[in-house]
Amino acid sequence: MRRRPPRPVPDVFETFAHRVDSGDEGPLEAPGAASVARSAGITVGLMVLTSLAFVAGAWVSAAVRPELVFSNLLWEGVAIVAWSVAWGGLAAAGVLALGIIAVGVPWVRRQRDARSTSASTSPSTPTSTSTSTP
């Protein structure tokens, strides 16, 4: 079995130094009440939409269920409940995914805009254009 050649271990603190908060940036601040209320409203809205989609999916699937013949009434009930829960879960997952996309895409655009404006106002560092020849 071959051993790995000894290499210097990368310094994790040096690698991610740009992500460490420095003391001159100031103390951390709690988010504003409006931001927390907006986030809570979005979360509750997604929860309500998801639960309504689950109920609607289960209701529609209960009306359109496969024609199966069971010898026992218990197994027929289990099959109907499983069928309804499966389609309700699928409908809820679809609505939740669409809701997250509807909320997430504008948020990502705002973050990109904020990052691009902060990058354009900060002084740029010169980049090296040296090329190496083999």
Short mmCIF file of C-alpha atoms in Angstrom, two decimals:
data_model
loop_
_atom_site.label_atom_id
_atom_site.label_comp_id
_atom_site.label_asym_id
_atom_site.label_seq_id
_atom_site.Cartn_x
_atom_site.Cartn_y
_atom_site.Cartn_z
CA MET A 1 0.00 0.00 0.00
CA ARG A 2 1.42 3.33 -1.03
CA ARG A 3 1.73 6.12 1.45
CA ARG A 4 0.83 9.65 0.67
CA PRO A 5 3.86 11.83 0.11
CA PRO A 6 4.34 14.28 2.96
CA ARG A 7 3.00 17.70 2.05
CA PRO A 8 2.56 20.77 4.10
CA VAL A 9 -0.86 20.91 5.70
CA PRO A 10 -2.84 23.92 4.47
CA ASP A 11 -3.65 26.52 7.08
CA VAL A 12 -7.43 26.65 7.30
CA PHE A 13 -7.41 29.91 9.22
CA GLU A 14 -5.33 31.55 6.52
CA THR A 15 -7.46 30.12 3.73
CA PHE A 16 -10.71 31.47 5.15
CA ALA A 17 -9.34 34.63 6.73
CA HIS A 18 -11.64 36.79 4.62
CA ARG A 19 -14.68 35.17 6.29
CA VAL A 20 -13.61 35.90 9.84
CA ASP A 21 -15.18 38.95 11.45
CA SER A 22 -12.63 41.45 12.56
CA GLY A 23 -13.05 43.61 15.64
CA ASP A 24 -12.99 46.89 13.71
CA GLU A 25 -16.21 46.06 11.86
CA GLY A 26 -18.28 46.64 14.97
CA PRO A 27 -20.50 44.39 17.03
CA LEU A 28 -23.07 42.11 15.48
CA GLU A 29 -26.53 43.62 15.29
CA ALA A 30 -29.84 41.85 15.52
CA PRO A 31 -32.00 42.03 12.40
CA GLY A 32 -34.70 44.66 12.35
CA ALA A 33 -38.23 43.92 13.47
CA ALA A 34 -39.57 44.47 9.94
CA SER A 35 -37.14 41.93 8.52
CA VAL A 36 -38.06 39.34 11.13
CA ALA A 37 -41.78 39.96 10.61
CA ARG A 38 -41.40 39.66 6.83
CA SER A 39 -39.48 36.38 7.20
CA ALA A 40 -42.06 35.01 9.63
CA GLY A 41 -44.87 36.02 7.28
CA ILE A 42 -43.21 34.28 4.35
CA THR A 43 -42.65 31.16 6.45
CA VAL A 44 -46.25 31.04 7.67
CA GLY A 45 -47.50 31.70 4.14
CA LEU A 46 -45.47 28.80 2.76
CA MET A 47 -46.73 26.56 5.56
CA VAL A 48 -50.36 27.44 4.81
CA LEU A 49 -49.90 26.98 1.05
CA THR A 50 -48.20 23.64 1.63
CA SER A 51 -50.93 22.37 3.93
CA LEU A 52 -53.66 23.49 1.53
CA ALA A 53 -51.84 21.75 -1.33
CA PHE A 54 -51.59 18.57 0.75
CA VAL A 55 -55.31 18.59 1.50
CA ALA A 56 -56.20 19.37 -2.12
CA GLY A 57 -53.90 16.65 -3.44
CA ALA A 58 -55.26 14.09 -1.01
CA TRP A 59 -58.86 15.07 -1.81
CA VAL A 60 -58.35 14.84 -5.57
CA SER A 61 -56.49 11.53 -5.28
CA ALA A 62 -59.22 10.07 -3.06
CA ALA A 63 -61.74 10.82 -5.78
CA VAL A 64 -59.58 9.25 -8.49
CA ARG A 65 -58.15 6.11 -6.98
CA PRO A 66 -57.22 2.91 -8.76
CA GLU A 67 -59.77 0.15 -9.00
CA LEU A 68 -58.35 -2.51 -6.71
CA VAL A 69 -60.21 -5.38 -5.13
CA PHE A 70 -59.15 -6.35 -1.61
CA SER A 71 -60.25 -9.36 0.34
CA ASN A 72 -60.15 -7.42 3.59
CA LEU A 73 -61.71 -4.04 4.28
CA LEU A 74 -58.76 -3.06 6.48
CA TRP A 75 -56.26 -3.41 3.64
CA GLU A 76 -58.50 -1.43 1.33
CA GLY A 77 -58.59 1.39 3.87
CA VAL A 78 -54.81 1.29 4.27
CA ALA A 79 -54.36 1.40 0.49
CA ILE A 80 -56.73 4.37 0.13
CA VAL A 81 -55.02 6.29 2.95
CA ALA A 82 -51.56 5.53 1.55
CA TRP A 83 -52.67 6.59 -1.95
CA SER A 84 -54.13 9.84 -0.64
CA VAL A 85 -51.14 10.64 1.59
CA ALA A 86 -48.71 9.95 -1.26
CA TRP A 87 -50.48 12.26 -3.70
CA GLY A 88 -51.06 14.87 -1.00
CA GLY A 89 -47.36 14.80 -0.17
CA LEU A 90 -46.47 15.12 -3.83
CA ALA A 91 -48.77 18.10 -4.26
CA ALA A 92 -47.42 19.74 -1.09
CA ALA A 93 -43.81 19.19 -2.17
CA GLY A 94 -44.53 20.71 -5.58
CA VAL A 95 -46.20 23.78 -4.13
CA LEU A 96 -43.47 24.19 -1.53
CA ALA A 97 -40.78 23.98 -4.22
CA LEU A 98 -42.54 26.59 -6.33
CA GLY A 99 -42.98 28.82 -3.28
CA ILE A 100 -39.32 28.55 -2.35
CA ILE A 101 -38.33 29.43 -5.91
CA ALA A 102 -40.73 32.38 -5.89
CA VAL A 103 -39.20 33.65 -2.64
CA GLY A 104 -35.60 32.64 -3.32
CA VAL A 105 -35.04 34.06 -6.80
CA PRO A 106 -35.74 37.70 -5.82
CA TRP A 107 -33.62 37.26 -2.67
CA VAL A 108 -30.68 35.96 -4.70
CA ARG A 109 -31.03 38.84 -7.16
CA ARG A 110 -30.99 41.35 -4.30
CA GLN A 111 -27.89 39.69 -2.85
CA ARG A 112 -26.13 39.78 -6.22
CA ASP A 113 -27.04 43.42 -6.74
CA ALA A 114 -25.82 44.32 -3.27
CA ARG A 115 -22.58 42.41 -3.80
CA SER A 116 -21.98 43.96 -7.22
CA THR A 117 -22.58 47.49 -5.96
CA SER A 118 -20.34 46.95 -2.94
CA ALA A 119 -17.63 45.48 -5.18
CA SER A 120 -17.85 48.37 -7.62
CA THR A 121 -17.49 51.00 -4.87
CA SER A 122 -14.55 49.31 -3.17
CA PRO A 123 -11.07 50.03 -4.50
CA SER A 124 -9.98 47.36 -6.90
CA THR A 125 -6.71 45.59 -6.51
CA PRO A 126 -4.50 45.23 -9.55
CA THR A 127 -4.45 41.79 -11.03
CA SER A 128 -1.35 40.15 -12.28
CA THR A 129 -1.22 39.45 -15.99
CA SER A 130 1.96 37.44 -16.04
CA THR A 131 2.01 34.37 -18.19
CA SER A 132 4.22 31.42 -17.82
CA THR A 133 5.81 29.56 -20.70
CA PRO A 134 6.37 25.84 -20.56
#
